[in-house]
Every structure is written in structure tokens, then in C-alpha cells.
XYZ file of C-alpha atoms in Angstrom:
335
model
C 0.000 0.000 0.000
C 1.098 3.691 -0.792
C 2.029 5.901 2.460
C 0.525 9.106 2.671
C 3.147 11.883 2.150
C 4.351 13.065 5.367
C 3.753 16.854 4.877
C -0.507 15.523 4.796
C -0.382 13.401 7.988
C 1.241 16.974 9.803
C -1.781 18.935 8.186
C -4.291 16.269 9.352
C -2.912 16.243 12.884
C -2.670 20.068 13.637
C -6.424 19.835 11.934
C -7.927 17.891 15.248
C -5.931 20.679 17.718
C -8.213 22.772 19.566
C -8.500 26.640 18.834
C -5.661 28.672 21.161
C -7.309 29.969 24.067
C -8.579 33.646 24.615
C -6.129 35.587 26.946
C -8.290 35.680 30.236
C -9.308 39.023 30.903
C -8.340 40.895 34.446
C -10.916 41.557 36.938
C -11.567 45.197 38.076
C -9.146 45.420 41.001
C -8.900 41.458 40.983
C -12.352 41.559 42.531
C -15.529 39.938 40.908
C -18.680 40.936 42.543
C -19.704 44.509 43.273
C -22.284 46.874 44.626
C -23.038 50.717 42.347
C -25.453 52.971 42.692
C -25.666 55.585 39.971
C -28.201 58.259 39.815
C -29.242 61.104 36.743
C -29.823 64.408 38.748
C -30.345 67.468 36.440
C -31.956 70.861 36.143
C -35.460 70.998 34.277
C -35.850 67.159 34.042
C -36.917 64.394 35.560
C -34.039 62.331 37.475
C -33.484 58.634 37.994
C -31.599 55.896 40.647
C -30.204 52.753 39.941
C -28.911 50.230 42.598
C -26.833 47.233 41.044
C -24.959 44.110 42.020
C -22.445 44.152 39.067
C -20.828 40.498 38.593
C -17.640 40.504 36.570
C -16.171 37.031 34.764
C -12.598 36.492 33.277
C -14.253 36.378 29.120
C -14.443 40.354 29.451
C -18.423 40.256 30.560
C -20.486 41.784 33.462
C -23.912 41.711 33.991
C -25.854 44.378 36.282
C -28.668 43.139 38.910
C -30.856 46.504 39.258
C -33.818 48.331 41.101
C -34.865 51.520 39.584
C -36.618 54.288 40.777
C -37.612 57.319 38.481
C -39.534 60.642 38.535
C -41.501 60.076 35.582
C -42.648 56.790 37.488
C -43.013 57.298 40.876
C -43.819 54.750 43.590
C -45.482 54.639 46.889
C -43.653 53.544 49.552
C -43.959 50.315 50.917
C -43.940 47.804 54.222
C -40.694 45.694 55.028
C -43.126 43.764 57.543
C -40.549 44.105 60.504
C -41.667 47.073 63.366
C -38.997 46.708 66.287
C -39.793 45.258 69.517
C -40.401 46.651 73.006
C -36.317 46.150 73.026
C -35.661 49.231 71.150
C -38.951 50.955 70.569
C -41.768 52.049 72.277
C -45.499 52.151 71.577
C -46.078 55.099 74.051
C -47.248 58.285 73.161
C -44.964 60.137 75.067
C -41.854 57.870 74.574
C -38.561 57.868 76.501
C -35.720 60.222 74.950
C -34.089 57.351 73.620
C -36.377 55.221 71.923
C -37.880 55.346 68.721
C -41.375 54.699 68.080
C -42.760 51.193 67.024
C -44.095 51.480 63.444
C -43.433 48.973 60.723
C -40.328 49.826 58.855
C -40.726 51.381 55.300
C -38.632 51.291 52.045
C -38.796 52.489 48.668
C -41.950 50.592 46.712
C -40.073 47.188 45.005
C -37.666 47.096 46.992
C -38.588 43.644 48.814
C -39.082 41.857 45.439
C -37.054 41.267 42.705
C -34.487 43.753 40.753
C -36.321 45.660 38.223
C -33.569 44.559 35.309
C -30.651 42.263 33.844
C -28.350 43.782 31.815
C -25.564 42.333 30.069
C -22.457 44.157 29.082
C -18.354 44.074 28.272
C -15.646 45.597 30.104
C -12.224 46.349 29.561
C -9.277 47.934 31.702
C -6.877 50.732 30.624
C -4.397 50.644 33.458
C -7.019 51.701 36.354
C -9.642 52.691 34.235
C -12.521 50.634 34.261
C -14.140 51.176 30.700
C -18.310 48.936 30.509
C -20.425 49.342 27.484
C -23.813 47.901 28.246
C -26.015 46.120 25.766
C -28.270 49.134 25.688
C -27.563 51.658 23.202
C -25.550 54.399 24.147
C -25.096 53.356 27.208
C -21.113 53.561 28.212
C -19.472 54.494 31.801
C -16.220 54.751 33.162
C -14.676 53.878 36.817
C -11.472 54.149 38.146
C -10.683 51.116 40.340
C -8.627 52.079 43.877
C -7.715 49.245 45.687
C -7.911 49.248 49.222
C -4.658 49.587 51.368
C -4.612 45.595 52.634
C -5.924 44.731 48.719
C -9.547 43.449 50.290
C -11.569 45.538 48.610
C -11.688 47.594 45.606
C -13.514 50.803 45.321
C -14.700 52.214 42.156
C -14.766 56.144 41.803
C -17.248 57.317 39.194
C -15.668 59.235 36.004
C -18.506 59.533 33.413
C -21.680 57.829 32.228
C -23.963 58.604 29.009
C -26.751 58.413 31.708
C -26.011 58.747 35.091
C -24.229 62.111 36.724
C -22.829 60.152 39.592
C -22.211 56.990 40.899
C -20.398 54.823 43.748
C -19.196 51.303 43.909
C -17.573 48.485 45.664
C -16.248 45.316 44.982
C -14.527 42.286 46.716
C -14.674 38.457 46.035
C -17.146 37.431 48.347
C -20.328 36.292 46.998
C -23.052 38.608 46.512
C -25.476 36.017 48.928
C -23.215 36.904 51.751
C -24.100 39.397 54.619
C -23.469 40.802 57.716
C -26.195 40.741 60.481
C -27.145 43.446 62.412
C -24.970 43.071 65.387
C -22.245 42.913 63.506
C -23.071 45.998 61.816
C -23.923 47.689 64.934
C -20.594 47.046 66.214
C -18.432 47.958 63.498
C -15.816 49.580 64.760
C -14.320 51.841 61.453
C -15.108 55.808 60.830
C -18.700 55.653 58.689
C -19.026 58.716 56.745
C -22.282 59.765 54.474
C -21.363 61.012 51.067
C -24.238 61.975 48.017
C -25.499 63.514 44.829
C -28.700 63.909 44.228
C -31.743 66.657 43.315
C -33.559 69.434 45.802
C -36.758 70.990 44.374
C -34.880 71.304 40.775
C -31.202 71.611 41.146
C -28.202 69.050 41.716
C -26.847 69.085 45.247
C -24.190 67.031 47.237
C -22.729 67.116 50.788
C -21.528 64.698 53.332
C -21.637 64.267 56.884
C -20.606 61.628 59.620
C -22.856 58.223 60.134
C -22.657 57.111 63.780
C -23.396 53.386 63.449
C -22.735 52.982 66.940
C -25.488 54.987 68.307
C -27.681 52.988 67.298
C -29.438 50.125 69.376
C -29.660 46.314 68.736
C -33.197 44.498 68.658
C -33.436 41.447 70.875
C -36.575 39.841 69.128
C -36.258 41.720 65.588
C -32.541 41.388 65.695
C -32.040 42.606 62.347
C -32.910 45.755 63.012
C -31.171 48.639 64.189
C -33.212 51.974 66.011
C -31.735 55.367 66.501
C -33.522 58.234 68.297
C -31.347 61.168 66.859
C -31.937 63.773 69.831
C -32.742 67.402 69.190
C -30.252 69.746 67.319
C -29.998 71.757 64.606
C -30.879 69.586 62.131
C -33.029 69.213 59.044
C -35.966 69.254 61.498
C -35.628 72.804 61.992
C -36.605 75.344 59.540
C -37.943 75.009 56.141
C -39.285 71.036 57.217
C -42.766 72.051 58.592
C -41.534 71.518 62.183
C -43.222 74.608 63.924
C -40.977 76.842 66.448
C -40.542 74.350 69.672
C -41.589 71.179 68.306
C -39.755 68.113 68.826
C -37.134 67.989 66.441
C -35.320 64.783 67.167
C -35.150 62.050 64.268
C -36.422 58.581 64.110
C -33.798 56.379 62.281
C -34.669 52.610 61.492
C -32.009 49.948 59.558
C -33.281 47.313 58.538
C -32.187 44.005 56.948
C -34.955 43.494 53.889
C -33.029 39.917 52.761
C -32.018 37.207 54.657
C -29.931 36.104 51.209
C -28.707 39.020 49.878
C -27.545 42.524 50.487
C -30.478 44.448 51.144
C -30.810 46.588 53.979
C -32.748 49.887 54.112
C -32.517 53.132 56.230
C -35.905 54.649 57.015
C -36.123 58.124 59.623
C -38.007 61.138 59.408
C -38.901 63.914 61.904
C -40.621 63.453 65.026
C -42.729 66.713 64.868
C -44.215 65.743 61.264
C -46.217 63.125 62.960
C -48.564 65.999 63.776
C -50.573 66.297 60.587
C -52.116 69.682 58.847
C -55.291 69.452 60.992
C -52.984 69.583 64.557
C -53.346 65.775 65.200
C -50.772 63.371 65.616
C -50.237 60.659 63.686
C -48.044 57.807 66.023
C -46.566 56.786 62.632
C -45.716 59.236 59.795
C -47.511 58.706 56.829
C -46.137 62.061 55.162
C -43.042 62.249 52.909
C -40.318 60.860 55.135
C -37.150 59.182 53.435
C -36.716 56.055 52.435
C -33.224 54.192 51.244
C -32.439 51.262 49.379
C -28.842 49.867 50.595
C -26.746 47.149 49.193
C -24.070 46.307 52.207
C -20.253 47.018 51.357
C -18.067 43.617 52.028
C -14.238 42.850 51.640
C -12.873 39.615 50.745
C -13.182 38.112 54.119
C -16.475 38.939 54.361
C -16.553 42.067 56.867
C -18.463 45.211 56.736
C -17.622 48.293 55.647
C -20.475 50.377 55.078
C -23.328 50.877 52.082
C -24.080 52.508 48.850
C -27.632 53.684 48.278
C -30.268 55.252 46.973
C -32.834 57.835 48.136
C -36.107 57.263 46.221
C -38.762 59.442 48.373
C -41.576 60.386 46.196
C -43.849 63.417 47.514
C -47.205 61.853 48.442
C -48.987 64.659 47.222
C -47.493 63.644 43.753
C -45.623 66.972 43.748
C -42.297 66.669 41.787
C -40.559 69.566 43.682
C -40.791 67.507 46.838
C -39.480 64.542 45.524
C -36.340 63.989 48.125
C -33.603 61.652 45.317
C -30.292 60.973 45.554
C -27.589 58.488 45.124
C -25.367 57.999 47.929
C -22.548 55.579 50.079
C -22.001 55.118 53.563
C -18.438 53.968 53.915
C -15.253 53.963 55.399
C -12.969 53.209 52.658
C -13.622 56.860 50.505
């Protein structure tokens, strides 16, 4: 029998070799799974919030988890189902100084279900530069990634967006179905600090000011939730609010887990002299315009807490757009 030349056995054997792999691609400060919120607040339109989970993979792809709240669609807030117990609230009318009352917790309307959408996208990275294009036309944004000084966490500071005007994000390598309870959170033992943009009665605004975890009181019964009575000061209470001259201006602040498998948490407070409604009676629990804000817990690579990013997504009641109260926001120690 005639051999086959030897130059058509090479060909036929390099034939049956798989394809060269693709070059894996580097994940944004070596981290996988994040938390963003991102927010459009402009002047003479109506302004949006997105909170994400943003899970990156080594092919160059990322896909964004997301709630969103929007002017042109406003919500009504909505029940978490957990009001704290006797522990750290009180059902009196004329409660101790320290204790919040006991109402059931609110938060932003869809925040207990579901994320609102799913959206694929690519990445790439440009030294630090964190370059996604979404599959949604137009729709581009830009981080830079800082890694944290012991390399646990990575933080991602917002540079532009075809959408948004601001954003904040963080990302480590523990799963997005881990969490910290409430103790644990209560006891955290770094420098919290409040940091936002967001929209006041037509125009962009953004400040920052310290967040006292510690102040606030564990639940025995509901123990994940946190309670705060924020005594009188000069505070937001005061002034332009509706508070009248010598009313109690002291805040009630509620965190609350909304997920047992995720997350979730939300902050809920509002004044203590707007329980007393437009005909001079009080109401025990507000039913006005008090805030209400989504959070998506901030966790480094071991797991431990570090703060939040959020949203504010307080529609006016009364369905009046100038009293919306929006903004995008973190909570965090790692800035």
C-alpha cells in the first residue's frame, strides 16, 4: 500500500488541535462581585436611581442586577413587615428620649421583590480605568478602580456615564449572597461617613456628613434591626421642614435588613414633629413624605463590613415633583 506523504499526515494532525485559548481578561481590582449605585440628577428634568450588584467574569463580561426608581414613574412607599420590639422601641405616646417609636419599617416601593432589570455588558481595563459598554444603546461608563490599602476591597470612583451624573461602587470576592447581620453591623468599629449627589426641588446638590453606626441600638426579638432616636439639634428638622418653632425635632432612624440572602438593607427616619398632621393631630406613625433608602451592604474579601451605597427614592405623596427627596449615595469607610 502507498504511504501518505508526510507533509498531509502533519496537516491532518494540527487539523484535530483545539483553537488557542482567549487571553483571560483581568478583573476590576482582581475583585468579581460589586455593589453601584448611579443616579441622573439634572436641572429641568426628571431624574433617575439605579442600585446594582455588578458580577464581573474572566471572558471580558459583566452583567448588572438593578432596582430603579424614576420621577416620571413614581412609587409609593412600601412595608418591610418588621416594626422593632419593646427592646428598642416604644409604643407610648410620650416615649422615653431614647427610643424610637414602634411602626413597621418602610422602604422604597419594590424594593422587597425582585431587581427591576438584567443587563448584560463588556468591560475592559486601561491601566485603572474601568471602561463597561452595556447592551443598551448608548449606554457607556467609566470607573477608576482604587484598591484598598490591605488589597480586600476595591472601590470604584465614578468618572462619566452617558446616563447617570454620579455613581459609587464596591467590589470584593465574596459572593453577593453573603451578609453581615445586624450586630455585627452595629458594632463595626471603622469611621462611617455619608457622602451623596442627588436633586432638591430642581437643582443638583451634594454634601456629606458623619454616620454614627454605633449609636444605634440592637433588637433582641427583631434582631435585624437597628433603632436610633437622633436627639434634638440643629438639624433638618428645623426650619424650612414644617416643624413649627418648639416642636420636637429629634429624628427617628430605622435599619433594617430586607433579605435574609442578599444585600439588602434599608434606612428609614423622618422627623418626630411631622407626625402631627395639617389638621394639629398626631399621627403615632408618619404617613407624610419621610425618606426612604435602598442599601446594598459594602463587604471585603473576608467577608466584613464596611459600610453601604444607596439610593434615596422618596416620592412626595402629594405627587408633587418639587418635593421629591432623590439621591444616590454611600455610607463607607474606605472613601
Amino acid at each position: 500500500m502507498r504511504k501518505a506523504p508526510l507533509v498531509l499526515l502533519v496537516l491532518s494532525f494540527f487539523a484535530f488541535l483545539p483553537a488557542p485559548a482567549t487571553a483571560a481578561t483581568d478583573l476590576p481590582g482582581g475583585k468579581a462581585y460589586f455593589v453601584v449605585s448611579r443616579g441622573s440628577f439634572k436641572t429641568g428634568t426628571t431624574n433617575w436611581m439605579r442600585l446594582s450588584d455588578y458580577t464581573f467574569t474572566t471572558d471580558g463580561k459583566v452583567r448588572a442586577r438593578t432596582y430603579l426608581w424614576q420621577q416620571a414613574k413614581p412609587v409609593a412607599r412600601q412595608g418591610t413587615g418588621t416594626t422593632p420590639d419593646s427592646s428598642c422601641s416604644t409604643s407610648s405616646s410620650t416615649p422615653p428620649q431614647t427610643l424610637v417609636r414602634s411602626c413597621q419599617v418602610l422602604t422604597a416601593g419594590g424594593f422587597t421583590s425582585s431587581p427591576n432589570e438584567s443587563t448584560p455588558g463588556n468591560y475592559r481595563l486601561d491601566g485603572d480605568q474601568l471602561h463597561i459598554t452595556w447592551d443598551v444603546p448608548g449606554w457607556n461608563e467609566q470607573w477608576a478602580v482604587v484598591p484598598s490599602p490591605d488589597g480586600t476591597l476595591a472601590r470604584l470612583d465614578f468618572r462619566s456615564n452617558a446616563l447617570a451624573t454620579a455613581g459609587y461602587g464596591y467590589g470584593s470576592n465574596t459572593p453577593l449572597t453573603t451578609r453581615r447581620q445586624m450586630s455585627s453591623v452595629q458594632s463595626f468599629p471603622g469611621n462611617l461617613r455619608l457622602e451623596f449627589h442627588g436633586w432638591d426641588k430642581g437643582d443638583p446638590v451634594s454634601n456629606g456628613s458623619g454616620f454614627d453606626i454605633g449609636l444605634y441600638r440592637t433588637c433582641t426579638t427583631t434582631s435585624w434591626c437597628l433603632t436610633y432616636r437622633q436627639p434634638e439639634s440643629a438639624n433638618s428638622c428645623q426650619g424650612g421642614s414644617g416643624c413649627k418653632q418648639g416642636g420636637d425635632t429629634s429624628i427617628q432612624n430605622h435599619v433594617v435588613r430586607v433579605s435574609n440572602t442578599d444585600r439588602r438593607d434599608t434606612h428609614w427616619h423622618w422627623c418626630s414633629c411631622l407626625s402631627i398632621n395639617s389638621a394639629g393631630k398626631e399621627e403615632f406613625c408618619y404617613k407624610g413624605n419621610s425618606h426612604v433608602k435602598p442599601m446594598l451592604q459594602i463587604l471585603d474579601d473576608n467577608g466584613q463590613f464596611h459600610g453601604w451605597v444607596g439610593v434615596e427614592a422618596s416620592f412626595s405623596p402629594q405627587n408633587n415633583r418639587n418635593d421629591d427627596m432623590i439621591s444616590a449615595f454611600r455610607v463607607a469607610d474606605f472613601r
